Amino acid sequence: MGPHPVLILGGTTEAKAVAEALAARPDLAPLLSLAGRTLSPRPQPVPVRVGGFGGAEGLARFLKEGSFRLMVVATHPFAARISAHAARAAAETGVPAIQLTRPAWQKQLGDRWQEVETVTEAVSALGDAPKRVFLAIGRQEAAAFEAAPQHAYLIRSVDPVDPPLTLPRMESLLATGPFDEAAEEALLRARGIEVVVAKNSGGAATYGKIAAARRIGLPVILVARPPLPDLRQASRIDEVLAFADHVLAPAKKRGV
Ligand code: NAP
């Protein structure tokens, strides 16, 4: 019998790390799936397929046709649709699945967070008075801020916002993390930023802006994560590897 096919749903640093860990095992044949949103994706340590599956049904079909033995959901915590589809496809096919999610950031002493449920709420939370806003929520939902054109925006994203925003006072900054705290502090100070808008993505790569805002005493409007899907959860790669061992072990070794 050849190596077991494993599907990794990716688009995150964690997915790349999982892919590396699984690729090191000769009994596994990982395939990494990307949505195809990033114009120049980073090189990956395993074979990659790109593009949507066509909903939960399409993903279920893909799992069956590829005889996948395991699915690792390592998408971004805000990518709620694909993880919900993964939960449905796993339930329908019986393919064991586990979601690897980085823990959310926790409020610390000195943080001036206003937590909101959605990006639309973040727009309202900016208020009526014009402010200088650092918008670091990614490009996909940036258009919501067109509803508040009174503010001046510094908008950072990996790729340009498309279609371009029609805000009267905005500047785009194209950059890929990780971003360190000192550089973030320098950026916030240099641009005279008065409020930061961010998603509670968790992880170290984009925490610099949160720590820098705390240091300067700036408020942060922080969008909370969407609810988790009905999937087994892990926060560390070794938990994913242990689950892989468990589900791929011959039945008698598992005590079945
Ligand atoms: P989403 O709203 O949950 O997914 C939208 C659709 O994109 C899905 O229904 C699926 O299409 C397709 N898709 C998403 N992830 C995929 C994957 N790994 N492989 C194949 N198809 C995928 O996701 P999103 O918020 O647009 O995010 C898209 C990608 O960017 C994800 O891979 C995510 O990890 C990454 N990302 C998102 C954020 C964020 O803030 N949302 C931040 C950083 C990275 P079908 O229904 O046709 O299968």
Tab-separated table of C-alpha atoms and ligand atoms in Angstrom:
chain	number	residue	atom	x	y	z
A	1	MET	CA	0.000	0.000	0.000
A	2	GLY	CA	1.339	3.474	-0.921
A	3	PRO	CA	1.378	6.537	1.299
A	4	HIS	CA	-1.993	7.795	2.592
A	5	PRO	CA	-3.348	10.858	0.785
A	6	VAL	CA	-3.942	13.754	3.196
A	7	LEU	CA	-5.721	16.950	2.153
A	8	ILE	CA	-4.610	20.167	3.854
A	9	LEU	CA	-6.860	23.205	3.425
A	10	GLY	CA	-4.463	26.093	3.635
A	11	GLY	CA	-3.818	29.714	3.034
A	12	THR	CA	-1.961	30.313	6.316
A	13	THR	CA	1.512	30.031	7.841
A	14	GLU	CA	0.221	27.127	9.943
A	15	ALA	CA	-0.866	25.221	6.837
A	16	LYS	CA	2.640	25.484	5.437
A	17	ALA	CA	4.098	24.255	8.739
A	18	VAL	CA	1.653	21.322	8.831
A	19	ALA	CA	2.521	20.503	5.233
A	20	GLU	CA	6.206	20.423	6.152
A	21	ALA	CA	5.575	18.159	9.147
A	22	LEU	CA	3.389	15.747	7.148
A	23	ALA	CA	5.775	15.718	4.175
A	24	ALA	CA	8.535	14.489	6.470
A	25	ARG	CA	6.574	11.247	6.952
A	26	PRO	CA	7.010	8.620	4.250
A	27	ASP	CA	3.629	7.028	5.092
A	28	LEU	CA	1.739	10.222	4.111
A	29	ALA	CA	1.176	11.989	0.790
A	30	PRO	CA	-0.016	15.502	1.626
A	31	LEU	CA	-1.718	17.764	-0.910
A	32	LEU	CA	-2.148	21.441	-0.021
A	33	SER	CA	-5.216	23.273	-1.266
A	34	LEU	CA	-5.196	27.063	-1.681
A	35	ALA	CA	-8.133	29.296	-2.571
A	36	GLY	CA	-5.987	31.205	-5.055
A	37	ARG	CA	-6.558	34.651	-3.525
A	38	THR	CA	-2.892	35.675	-3.254
A	39	LEU	CA	-1.355	36.838	-6.515
A	40	SER	CA	2.139	35.497	-5.683
A	41	PRO	CA	1.726	32.650	-3.202
A	42	ARG	CA	4.794	31.583	-1.224
A	43	PRO	CA	6.607	28.412	-2.302
A	44	GLN	CA	5.209	25.356	-0.518
A	45	PRO	CA	6.940	22.160	0.623
A	46	VAL	CA	4.289	19.808	-0.872
A	47	PRO	CA	2.221	19.515	-4.065
A	48	VAL	CA	-0.412	22.258	-4.323
A	49	ARG	CA	-3.827	22.523	-5.995
A	50	VAL	CA	-5.509	25.900	-6.378
A	51	GLY	CA	-9.146	27.087	-6.486
A	52	GLY	CA	-12.537	26.419	-4.918
A	53	PHE	CA	-14.097	22.943	-4.861
A	54	GLY	CA	-17.645	24.082	-5.589
A	55	GLY	CA	-19.106	24.126	-2.078
A	56	ALA	CA	-19.298	21.354	0.529
A	57	GLU	CA	-20.589	18.889	-2.080
A	58	GLY	CA	-17.629	19.594	-4.354
A	59	LEU	CA	-15.207	19.138	-1.478
A	60	ALA	CA	-16.892	15.853	-0.485
A	61	ARG	CA	-16.524	14.637	-4.069
A	62	PHE	CA	-12.867	15.686	-4.140
A	63	LEU	CA	-12.200	13.779	-0.904
A	64	LYS	CA	-13.849	10.622	-2.253
A	65	GLU	CA	-12.249	10.752	-5.686
A	66	GLY	CA	-8.792	11.290	-4.198
A	67	SER	CA	-9.317	8.506	-1.591
A	68	PHE	CA	-8.173	10.929	1.113
A	69	ARG	CA	-7.703	9.323	4.522
A	70	LEU	CA	-7.455	12.553	6.495
A	71	MET	CA	-8.262	16.255	6.090
A	72	VAL	CA	-6.426	18.975	7.994
A	73	VAL	CA	-8.255	22.291	8.024
A	74	ALA	CA	-5.596	24.964	8.477
A	75	THR	CA	-7.404	27.907	6.936
A	76	HIS	CA	-7.478	31.391	8.436
A	77	PRO	CA	-9.742	31.724	11.516
A	78	PHE	CA	-11.836	34.274	9.563
A	79	ALA	CA	-12.304	31.992	6.546
A	80	ALA	CA	-15.633	30.731	7.903
A	81	ARG	CA	-17.177	29.379	4.714
A	82	ILE	CA	-14.455	26.918	3.769
A	83	SER	CA	-14.197	25.534	7.320
A	84	ALA	CA	-17.993	25.078	7.479
A	85	HIS	CA	-17.830	23.281	4.125
A	86	ALA	CA	-15.011	21.110	5.472
A	87	ALA	CA	-17.127	20.101	8.470
A	88	ARG	CA	-20.036	19.152	6.201
A	89	ALA	CA	-17.848	17.269	3.721
A	90	ALA	CA	-16.136	15.347	6.534
A	91	ALA	CA	-19.509	14.375	8.026
A	92	GLU	CA	-20.835	13.293	4.641
A	93	THR	CA	-17.799	11.232	3.574
A	94	GLY	CA	-16.622	9.965	6.957
A	95	VAL	CA	-13.108	11.228	6.204
A	96	PRO	CA	-11.515	12.074	9.588
A	97	ALA	CA	-10.837	15.796	9.910
A	98	ILE	CA	-9.105	18.104	12.329
A	99	GLN	CA	-8.881	21.893	12.387
A	100	LEU	CA	-5.658	23.597	13.388
A	101	THR	CA	-6.355	27.111	14.650
A	102	ARG	CA	-3.974	29.519	16.289
A	103	PRO	CA	-5.286	30.777	19.628
A	104	ALA	CA	-6.973	34.215	19.586
A	105	TRP	CA	-5.115	37.170	21.110
A	106	GLN	CA	-6.079	37.904	24.696
A	107	LYS	CA	-6.490	41.406	26.041
A	108	GLN	CA	-3.584	42.567	28.192
A	109	LEU	CA	-3.160	45.357	30.695
A	110	GLY	CA	-2.929	48.629	28.749
A	111	ASP	CA	-4.853	47.391	25.704
A	112	ARG	CA	-7.631	49.767	24.638
A	113	TRP	CA	-9.702	47.308	22.638
A	114	GLN	CA	-13.205	47.772	21.423
A	115	GLU	CA	-14.303	44.302	20.371
A	116	VAL	CA	-16.917	44.047	17.615
A	117	GLU	CA	-18.569	41.070	15.923
A	118	THR	CA	-18.269	42.079	12.273
A	119	VAL	CA	-16.363	44.389	9.935
A	120	THR	CA	-19.588	46.387	9.411
A	121	GLU	CA	-19.716	47.012	13.161
A	122	ALA	CA	-16.082	48.105	13.044
A	123	VAL	CA	-17.031	50.761	10.480
A	124	SER	CA	-19.714	52.180	12.826
A	125	ALA	CA	-17.378	51.973	15.822
A	126	LEU	CA	-15.082	54.529	14.155
A	127	GLY	CA	-17.737	57.149	14.863
A	128	ASP	CA	-18.694	60.309	13.005
A	129	ALA	CA	-15.700	62.522	13.778
A	130	PRO	CA	-12.921	62.193	11.166
A	131	LYS	CA	-9.935	60.142	12.332
A	132	ARG	CA	-6.685	58.802	10.941
A	133	VAL	CA	-7.269	55.060	10.702
A	134	PHE	CA	-4.833	52.199	10.185
A	135	LEU	CA	-6.880	49.502	8.440
A	136	ALA	CA	-5.235	46.092	8.667
A	137	ILE	CA	-8.037	43.591	8.091
A	138	GLY	CA	-6.902	42.267	4.699
A	139	ARG	CA	-8.271	43.383	1.368
A	140	GLN	CA	-11.388	41.235	1.094
A	141	GLU	CA	-13.627	43.289	3.375
A	142	ALA	CA	-11.963	46.693	3.045
A	143	ALA	CA	-14.798	47.962	0.823
A	144	ALA	CA	-17.080	48.156	3.880
A	145	PHE	CA	-15.175	51.318	4.914
A	146	GLU	CA	-16.478	53.206	1.885
A	147	ALA	CA	-19.511	53.760	4.137
A	148	ALA	CA	-17.327	56.032	6.326
A	149	PRO	CA	-15.527	58.364	3.898
A	150	GLN	CA	-14.980	61.049	6.550
A	151	HIS	CA	-11.879	59.223	7.856
A	152	ALA	CA	-8.358	59.189	6.406
A	153	TYR	CA	-7.194	55.608	5.880
A	154	LEU	CA	-3.848	53.893	5.689
A	155	ILE	CA	-4.812	50.491	4.251
A	156	ARG	CA	-2.327	47.644	4.420
A	157	SER	CA	-2.804	44.419	2.471
A	158	VAL	CA	-0.726	41.738	0.745
A	159	ASP	CA	-2.235	42.492	-2.676
A	160	PRO	CA	-4.010	45.643	-3.889
A	161	VAL	CA	-7.659	46.035	-2.915
A	162	ASP	CA	-9.656	45.100	-5.997
A	163	PRO	CA	-11.753	46.848	-7.225
A	164	PRO	CA	-9.914	49.921	-5.913
A	165	LEU	CA	-11.674	51.826	-3.138
A	166	THR	CA	-13.219	55.199	-3.841
A	167	LEU	CA	-12.371	56.761	-0.477
A	168	PRO	CA	-11.330	60.432	-0.742
A	169	ARG	CA	-8.493	60.198	1.774
A	170	MET	CA	-6.654	56.895	1.636
A	171	GLU	CA	-3.212	55.487	1.089
A	172	SER	CA	-2.396	51.868	0.282
A	173	LEU	CA	0.526	50.019	1.720
A	174	LEU	CA	1.337	46.640	0.164
A	175	ALA	CA	3.248	44.399	2.538
A	176	THR	CA	3.446	40.797	3.687
A	177	GLY	CA	4.132	39.915	7.326
A	178	PRO	CA	5.613	39.127	9.702
A	179	PHE	CA	5.592	42.665	11.089
A	180	ASP	CA	7.603	43.438	14.197
A	181	GLU	CA	6.464	45.677	16.993
A	182	ALA	CA	9.153	48.368	16.644
A	183	ALA	CA	8.475	48.839	12.930
A	184	GLU	CA	4.730	48.924	13.568
A	185	GLU	CA	5.171	51.526	16.282
A	186	ALA	CA	7.293	53.656	13.946
A	187	LEU	CA	4.643	53.353	11.216
A	188	LEU	CA	1.751	54.290	13.523
A	189	ARG	CA	3.649	57.281	14.892
A	190	ALA	CA	4.934	58.484	11.509
A	191	ARG	CA	1.421	58.461	10.015
A	192	GLY	CA	-0.214	60.051	13.052
A	193	ILE	CA	-2.625	57.122	13.351
A	194	GLU	CA	-5.417	57.635	15.890
A	195	VAL	CA	-7.132	54.241	15.746
A	196	VAL	CA	-6.234	50.745	14.495
A	197	VAL	CA	-8.802	48.400	12.959
A	198	ALA	CA	-7.799	44.732	12.962
A	199	LYS	CA	-9.146	41.187	13.068
A	200	ASN	CA	-8.362	38.956	16.035
A	201	SER	CA	-6.315	36.664	13.835
A	202	GLY	CA	-4.047	35.384	16.613
A	203	GLY	CA	-0.446	34.298	16.079
A	204	ALA	CA	2.804	36.220	16.171
A	205	ALA	CA	3.127	37.424	12.562
A	206	THR	CA	0.589	40.270	12.830
A	207	TYR	CA	0.588	40.875	16.583
A	208	GLY	CA	3.123	43.712	16.236
A	209	LYS	CA	0.440	46.305	15.499
A	210	ILE	CA	-1.545	45.278	18.584
A	211	ALA	CA	1.505	45.519	20.835
A	212	ALA	CA	2.540	48.821	19.227
A	213	ALA	CA	-0.944	50.298	19.722
A	214	ARG	CA	-0.789	49.299	23.405
A	215	ARG	CA	2.602	50.953	23.761
A	216	ILE	CA	1.412	54.207	22.212
A	217	GLY	CA	-1.956	54.043	23.982
A	218	LEU	CA	-4.002	53.894	20.775
A	219	PRO	CA	-7.468	52.369	20.636
A	220	VAL	CA	-7.909	49.187	18.586
A	221	ILE	CA	-11.226	48.172	17.068
A	222	LEU	CA	-10.862	44.419	17.011
A	223	VAL	CA	-13.163	42.181	14.983
A	224	ALA	CA	-13.911	38.965	16.891
A	225	ARG	CA	-13.643	35.575	15.206
A	226	PRO	CA	-16.607	33.874	13.640
A	227	PRO	CA	-17.847	30.766	15.505
A	228	LEU	CA	-15.873	27.554	14.998
A	229	PRO	CA	-17.324	24.852	12.782
A	230	ASP	CA	-18.189	21.395	14.082
A	231	LEU	CA	-14.696	19.960	13.687
A	232	ARG	CA	-12.192	18.420	16.093
A	233	GLN	CA	-9.890	21.250	17.179
A	234	ALA	CA	-6.126	21.480	17.642
A	235	SER	CA	-3.894	24.437	18.396
A	236	ARG	CA	-0.531	22.683	17.874
A	237	ILE	CA	0.959	20.659	15.053
A	238	ASP	CA	1.875	17.731	17.299
A	239	GLU	CA	-1.844	17.302	18.087
A	240	VAL	CA	-2.509	17.018	14.353
A	241	LEU	CA	0.264	14.427	13.988
A	242	ALA	CA	-1.093	12.426	16.939
A	243	PHE	CA	-4.566	12.492	15.364
A	244	ALA	CA	-3.068	11.322	12.050
A	245	ASP	CA	-1.388	8.410	13.843
A	246	HIS	CA	-4.626	7.549	15.569
A	247	VAL	CA	-6.847	7.529	12.479
A	248	LEU	CA	-4.312	5.900	10.165
A	249	ALA	CA	-3.155	3.163	12.531
A	250	PRO	CA	-4.334	-0.302	11.545
A	251	ALA	CA	-7.666	-1.081	13.266
A	252	LYS	CA	-6.255	-3.707	15.640
A	253	LYS	CA	-3.553	-1.323	16.882
A	254	ARG	CA	-6.275	1.219	17.676
A	255	GLY	CA	-8.090	-1.449	19.655
A	256	VAL	CA	-11.052	-1.518	17.269
B	1	NAP	P1	-13.954	31.675	2.838
B	1	NAP	O1	-14.845	32.864	2.748
B	1	NAP	O2	-14.107	30.780	3.994
B	1	NAP	O3	-14.097	30.794	1.522
B	1	NAP	C1	-14.717	31.257	0.350
B	1	NAP	C2	-14.577	30.195	-0.720
B	1	NAP	O4	-13.224	30.136	-1.185
B	1	NAP	C3	-14.882	28.797	-0.243
B	1	NAP	O5	-16.263	28.552	-0.248
B	1	NAP	C4	-14.095	27.956	-1.233
B	1	NAP	O6	-14.762	27.901	-2.495
B	1	NAP	C5	-12.862	28.791	-1.452
B	1	NAP	N1	-11.743	28.419	-0.562
B	1	NAP	C6	-11.367	29.023	0.608
B	1	NAP	N2	-10.254	28.441	1.111
B	1	NAP	C7	-9.913	27.462	0.234
B	1	NAP	C8	-8.856	26.520	0.198
B	1	NAP	N3	-7.906	26.468	1.148
B	1	NAP	N4	-8.823	25.656	-0.865
B	1	NAP	C9	-9.770	25.698	-1.845
B	1	NAP	N5	-10.785	26.578	-1.850
B	1	NAP	C10	-10.866	27.448	-0.833
B	1	NAP	O7	-12.435	32.093	2.748
B	1	NAP	P2	-11.781	33.532	2.550
B	1	NAP	O8	-12.010	34.330	3.766
B	1	NAP	O9	-12.211	34.013	1.197
B	1	NAP	O10	-10.245	33.129	2.509
B	1	NAP	C11	-9.694	32.540	1.332
B	1	NAP	C12	-8.317	31.985	1.653
B	1	NAP	O11	-7.470	33.011	2.179
B	1	NAP	C13	-8.367	30.856	2.674
B	1	NAP	O12	-7.538	29.833	2.208
B	1	NAP	C14	-7.841	31.494	3.942
B	1	NAP	O13	-7.164	30.575	4.746
B	1	NAP	C15	-6.949	32.607	3.435
B	1	NAP	N6	-6.919	33.796	4.310
B	1	NAP	C16	-8.075	34.417	4.675
B	1	NAP	C17	-8.017	35.514	5.528
B	1	NAP	C18	-9.266	36.213	6.012
B	1	NAP	O14	-9.146	37.167	6.807
B	1	NAP	N7	-10.454	35.799	5.610
B	1	NAP	C19	-6.770	35.997	5.966
B	1	NAP	C20	-5.600	35.336	5.545
B	1	NAP	C21	-5.695	34.241	4.717
B	1	NAP	P3	-15.727	26.669	-2.892
B	1	NAP	O15	-16.979	26.864	-2.099
B	1	NAP	O16	-15.895	26.828	-4.373
B	1	NAP	O17	-15.007	25.409	-2.537
